Tab-separated table of C-alpha atoms in Angstrom:
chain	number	residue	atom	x	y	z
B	1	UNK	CA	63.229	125.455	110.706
B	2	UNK	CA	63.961	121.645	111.261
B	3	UNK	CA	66.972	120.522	110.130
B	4	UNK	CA	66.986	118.358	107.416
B	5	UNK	CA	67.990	114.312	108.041
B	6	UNK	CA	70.762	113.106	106.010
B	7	UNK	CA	69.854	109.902	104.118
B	8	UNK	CA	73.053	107.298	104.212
B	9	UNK	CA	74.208	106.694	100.198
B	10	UNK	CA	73.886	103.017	99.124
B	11	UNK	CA	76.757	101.245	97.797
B	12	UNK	CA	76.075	98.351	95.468
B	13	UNK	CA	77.950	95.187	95.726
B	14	UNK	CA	78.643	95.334	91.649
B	15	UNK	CA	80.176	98.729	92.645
B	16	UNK	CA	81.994	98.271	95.992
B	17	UNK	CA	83.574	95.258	94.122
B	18	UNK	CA	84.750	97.268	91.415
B	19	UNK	CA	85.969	99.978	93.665
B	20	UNK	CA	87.907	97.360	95.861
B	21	UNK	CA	89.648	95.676	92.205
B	22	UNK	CA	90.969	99.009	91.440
B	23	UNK	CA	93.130	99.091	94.143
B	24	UNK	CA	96.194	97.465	93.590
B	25	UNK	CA	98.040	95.258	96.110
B	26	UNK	CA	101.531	94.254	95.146
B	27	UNK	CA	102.344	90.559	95.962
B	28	UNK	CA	105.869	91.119	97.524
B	29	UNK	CA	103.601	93.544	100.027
B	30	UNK	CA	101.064	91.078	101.298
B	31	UNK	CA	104.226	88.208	101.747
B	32	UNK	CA	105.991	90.941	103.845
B	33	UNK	CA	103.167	91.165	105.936
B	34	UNK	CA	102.949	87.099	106.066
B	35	UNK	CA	106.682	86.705	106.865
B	36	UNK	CA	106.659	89.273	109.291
B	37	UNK	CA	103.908	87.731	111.579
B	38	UNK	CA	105.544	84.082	111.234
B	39	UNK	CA	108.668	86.129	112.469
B	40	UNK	CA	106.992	88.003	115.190
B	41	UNK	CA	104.792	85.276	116.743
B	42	UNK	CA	107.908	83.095	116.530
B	43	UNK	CA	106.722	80.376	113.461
B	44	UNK	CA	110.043	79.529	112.303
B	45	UNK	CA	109.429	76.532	110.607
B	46	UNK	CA	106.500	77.848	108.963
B	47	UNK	CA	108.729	80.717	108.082
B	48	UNK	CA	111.651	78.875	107.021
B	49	UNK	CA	108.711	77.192	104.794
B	50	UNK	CA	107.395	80.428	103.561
B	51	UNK	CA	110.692	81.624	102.776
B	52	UNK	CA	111.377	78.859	100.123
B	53	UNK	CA	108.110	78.851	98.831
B	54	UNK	CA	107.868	82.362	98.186
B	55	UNK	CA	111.096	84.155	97.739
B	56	UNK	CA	110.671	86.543	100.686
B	57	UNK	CA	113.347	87.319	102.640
B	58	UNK	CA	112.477	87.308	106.611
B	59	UNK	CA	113.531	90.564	108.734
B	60	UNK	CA	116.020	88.508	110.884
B	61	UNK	CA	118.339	85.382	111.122
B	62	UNK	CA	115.156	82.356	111.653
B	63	UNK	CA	117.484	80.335	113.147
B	64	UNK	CA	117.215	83.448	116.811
B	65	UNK	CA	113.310	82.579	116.595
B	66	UNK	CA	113.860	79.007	117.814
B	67	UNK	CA	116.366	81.061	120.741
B	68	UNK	CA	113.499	83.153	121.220
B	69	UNK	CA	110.495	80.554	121.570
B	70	UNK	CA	112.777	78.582	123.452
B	71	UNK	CA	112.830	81.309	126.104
B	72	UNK	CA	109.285	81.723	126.336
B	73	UNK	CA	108.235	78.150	126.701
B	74	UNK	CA	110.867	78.398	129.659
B	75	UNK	CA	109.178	80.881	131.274
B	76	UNK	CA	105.384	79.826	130.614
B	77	UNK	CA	106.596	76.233	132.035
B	78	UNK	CA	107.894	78.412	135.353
B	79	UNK	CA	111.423	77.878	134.626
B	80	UNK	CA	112.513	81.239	134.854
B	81	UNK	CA	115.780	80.595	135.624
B	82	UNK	CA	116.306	78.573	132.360
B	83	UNK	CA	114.690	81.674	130.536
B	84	UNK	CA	117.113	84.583	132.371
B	85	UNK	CA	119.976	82.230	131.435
B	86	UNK	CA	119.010	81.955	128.122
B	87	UNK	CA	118.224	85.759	127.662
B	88	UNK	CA	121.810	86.704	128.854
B	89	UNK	CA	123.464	84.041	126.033
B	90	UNK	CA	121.301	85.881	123.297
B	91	UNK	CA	122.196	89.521	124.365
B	92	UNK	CA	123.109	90.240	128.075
B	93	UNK	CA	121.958	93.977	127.016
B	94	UNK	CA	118.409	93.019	127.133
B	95	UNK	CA	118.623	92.638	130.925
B	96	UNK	CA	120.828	94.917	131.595
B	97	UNK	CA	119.116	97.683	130.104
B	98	UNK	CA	115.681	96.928	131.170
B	99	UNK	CA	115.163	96.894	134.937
B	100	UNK	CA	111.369	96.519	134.668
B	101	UNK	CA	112.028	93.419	132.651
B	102	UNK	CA	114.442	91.701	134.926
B	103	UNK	CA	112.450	93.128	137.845
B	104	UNK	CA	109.571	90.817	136.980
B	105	UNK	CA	111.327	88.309	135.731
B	106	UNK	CA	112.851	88.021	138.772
B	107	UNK	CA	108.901	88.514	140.527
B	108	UNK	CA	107.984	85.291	138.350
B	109	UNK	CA	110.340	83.451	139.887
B	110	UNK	CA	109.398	84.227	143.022
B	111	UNK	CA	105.693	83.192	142.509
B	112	UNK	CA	107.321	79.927	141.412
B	113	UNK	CA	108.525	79.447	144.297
B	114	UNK	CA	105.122	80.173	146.558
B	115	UNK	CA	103.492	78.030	143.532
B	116	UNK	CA	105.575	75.169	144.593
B	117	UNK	CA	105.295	75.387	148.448
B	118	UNK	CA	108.602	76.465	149.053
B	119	UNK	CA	108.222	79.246	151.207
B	120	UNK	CA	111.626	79.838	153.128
B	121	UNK	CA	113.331	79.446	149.887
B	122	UNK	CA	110.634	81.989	148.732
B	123	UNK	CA	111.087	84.683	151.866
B	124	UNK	CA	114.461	84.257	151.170
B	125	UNK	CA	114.657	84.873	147.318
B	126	UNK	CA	112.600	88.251	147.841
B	127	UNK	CA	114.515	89.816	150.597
B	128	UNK	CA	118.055	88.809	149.262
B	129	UNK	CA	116.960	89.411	145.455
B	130	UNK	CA	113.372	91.675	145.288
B	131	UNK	CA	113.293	93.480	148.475
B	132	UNK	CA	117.025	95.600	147.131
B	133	UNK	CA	115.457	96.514	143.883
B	134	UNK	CA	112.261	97.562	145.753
B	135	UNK	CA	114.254	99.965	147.746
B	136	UNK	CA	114.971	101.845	144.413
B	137	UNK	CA	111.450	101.856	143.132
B	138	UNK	CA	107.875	102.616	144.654
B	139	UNK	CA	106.225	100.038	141.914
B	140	UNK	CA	108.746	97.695	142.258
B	141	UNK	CA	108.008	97.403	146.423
B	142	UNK	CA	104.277	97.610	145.568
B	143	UNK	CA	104.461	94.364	143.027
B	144	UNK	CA	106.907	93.066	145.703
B	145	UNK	CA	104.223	93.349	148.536
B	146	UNK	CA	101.244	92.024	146.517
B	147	UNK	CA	103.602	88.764	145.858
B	148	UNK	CA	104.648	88.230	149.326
B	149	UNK	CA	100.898	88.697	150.392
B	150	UNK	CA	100.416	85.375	148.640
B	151	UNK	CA	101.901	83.788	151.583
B	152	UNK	CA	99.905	84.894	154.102
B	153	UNK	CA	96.927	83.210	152.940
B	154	UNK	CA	96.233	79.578	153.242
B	155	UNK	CA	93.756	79.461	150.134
B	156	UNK	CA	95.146	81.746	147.224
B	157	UNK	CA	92.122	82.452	145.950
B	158	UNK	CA	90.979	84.398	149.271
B	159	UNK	CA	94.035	86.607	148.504
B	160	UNK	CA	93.350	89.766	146.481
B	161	UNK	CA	96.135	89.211	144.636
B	162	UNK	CA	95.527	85.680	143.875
B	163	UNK	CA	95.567	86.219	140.219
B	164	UNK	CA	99.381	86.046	140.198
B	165	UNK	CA	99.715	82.518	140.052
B	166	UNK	CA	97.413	82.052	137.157
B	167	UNK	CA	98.503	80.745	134.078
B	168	UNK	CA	97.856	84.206	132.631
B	169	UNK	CA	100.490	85.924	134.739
B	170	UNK	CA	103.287	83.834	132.930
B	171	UNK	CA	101.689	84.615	129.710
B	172	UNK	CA	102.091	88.137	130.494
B	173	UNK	CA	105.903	87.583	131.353
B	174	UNK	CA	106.722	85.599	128.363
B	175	UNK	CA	105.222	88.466	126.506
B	176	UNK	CA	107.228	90.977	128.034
B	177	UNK	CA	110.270	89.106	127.090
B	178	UNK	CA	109.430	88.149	124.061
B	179	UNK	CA	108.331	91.889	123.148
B	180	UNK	CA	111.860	92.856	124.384
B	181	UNK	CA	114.141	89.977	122.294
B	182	UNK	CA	112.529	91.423	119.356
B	183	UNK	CA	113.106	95.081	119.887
B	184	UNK	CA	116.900	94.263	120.645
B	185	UNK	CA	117.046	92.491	117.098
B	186	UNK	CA	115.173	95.670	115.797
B	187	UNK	CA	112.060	94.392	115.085
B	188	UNK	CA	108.832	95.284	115.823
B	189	UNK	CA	107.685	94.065	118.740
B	190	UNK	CA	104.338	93.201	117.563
B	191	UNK	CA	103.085	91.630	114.141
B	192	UNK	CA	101.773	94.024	111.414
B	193	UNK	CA	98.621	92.368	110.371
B	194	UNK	CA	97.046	92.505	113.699
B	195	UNK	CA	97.178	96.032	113.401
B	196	UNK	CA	96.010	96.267	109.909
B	197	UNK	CA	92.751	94.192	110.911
B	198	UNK	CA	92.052	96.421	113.727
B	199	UNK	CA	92.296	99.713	111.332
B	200	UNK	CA	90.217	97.775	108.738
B	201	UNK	CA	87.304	97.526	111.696
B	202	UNK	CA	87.890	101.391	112.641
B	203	UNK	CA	87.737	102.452	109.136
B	204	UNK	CA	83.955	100.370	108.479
B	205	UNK	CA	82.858	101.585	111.783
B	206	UNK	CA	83.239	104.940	110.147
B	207	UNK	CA	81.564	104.010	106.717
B	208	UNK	CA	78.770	102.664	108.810
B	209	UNK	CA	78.050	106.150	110.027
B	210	UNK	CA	77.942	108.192	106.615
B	211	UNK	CA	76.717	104.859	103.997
B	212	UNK	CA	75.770	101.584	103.197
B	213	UNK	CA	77.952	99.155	101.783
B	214	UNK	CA	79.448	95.579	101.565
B	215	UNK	CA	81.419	95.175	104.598
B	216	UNK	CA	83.226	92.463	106.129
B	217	UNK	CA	81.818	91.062	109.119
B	218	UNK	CA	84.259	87.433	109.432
B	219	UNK	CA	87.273	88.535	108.964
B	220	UNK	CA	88.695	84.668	108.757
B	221	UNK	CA	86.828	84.561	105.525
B	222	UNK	CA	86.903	88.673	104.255
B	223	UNK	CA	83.316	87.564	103.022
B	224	UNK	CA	81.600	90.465	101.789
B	225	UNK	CA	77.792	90.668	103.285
B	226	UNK	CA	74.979	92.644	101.196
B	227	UNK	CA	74.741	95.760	102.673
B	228	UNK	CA	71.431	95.831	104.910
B	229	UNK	CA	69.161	99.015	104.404
């Protein structure tokens, strides 16, 4: 016997609209979610603006997000030893606590160093500073190796790990300590909304499979689109 197809159920817009009214969103809920990615991504005077405009009360003192953006425009302008300064004044913990942080903070500063030609200064820095705390740890040595191997070639971008010394690799640093600052003020170390978007695609993906509906395919604009059967 053949088994019998399962026809998708068709949502009208008239309906899904109705559906989606009956759902109530507080206010104070959808500012929380606002303040908390001005906090996060380190808007403070957008915050600061936010704050007075609508009454909601950010998760931390604003004033440690200009302390905090301040350290990562140190780092993605190479100054790294600006940025490890600064990171002590905040909270010497951070450091202290976090090996793999300081490990490639430290790293960073090293491919500053090979960035800017200065390569005894540079086989210096890594056996007096690196090459200890590579001793310790396998991945340490291995990220320690790949960074040294940047000297050996002439033309980077012949050297497998070439990529280092992209703009992206200070991006990823700054991120790292940005993601820590926030966790030792005991906040998340990633914005809410993000997430929420990302839950909003998983849960249509879903619908897609069982109905048809009025999704949301620009989710700049949350325009609902006519369900296509």
């Amino acid at each position: 016997m053949e088994a019998m197809s399962t026809k998708k159920k068709l949502i009208t817009r008239d309906d899904w609209e109705k559906r989606l009214n009956d759902v109530k969103i507080r206010k104070e809920d959808t500012d929380r979610l606002v303040m908390n990615f001005l906090v996060t991504e380190g808007y403070a005077e957008a915050a600061e603006k936010f704050k007075m405009e609508s009454g909601t009360e950010p998760e931390i003192d604003l004033a440690t997000i200009k302390d905090r953006m301040a350290v990562n425009k140190a780092v993605q302008s190479g100054n790294v030893e600006d940025a490890i300064e600064m990171v002590n004044d905040l909270n010497p913990e951070i450091l202290d606590t976090n090996p793999q942080l300081f490990f490639h903070l430290q790293q960073q500063r090293l491919i500053e160093l090979i960035r800017n030609g200065k390569v005894e200064e540079a086989l210096e820095f890594a056996q007096e500073e690196l090459a200890p705390m590579g001793e310790e740890n396998q991945s340490f040595l291995e990220d320690l190796e790949k960074t040294v191997a940047l000297l050996a070639f002439e033309d980077v971008s012949k050297c497998p790990a070439g990529a280092l010394l992209d703009v992206s690799q200070r991006l990823k640093t700054a991120s790292e300590v940005n993601a820590a600052i926030l966790t030792s003020q005991n906040h998340e170390k990633d914005p809410k909304l993000p997430s929420l978007l990302k839950m909003l695609i998983w849960v249509q993906d879903q619908l897609d499979e069982k109905v048809y509906y009025p999704r949301i395919t620009n989710l700049s604009t949350a325009a609902l689109e006519n369900p296509a059967v």
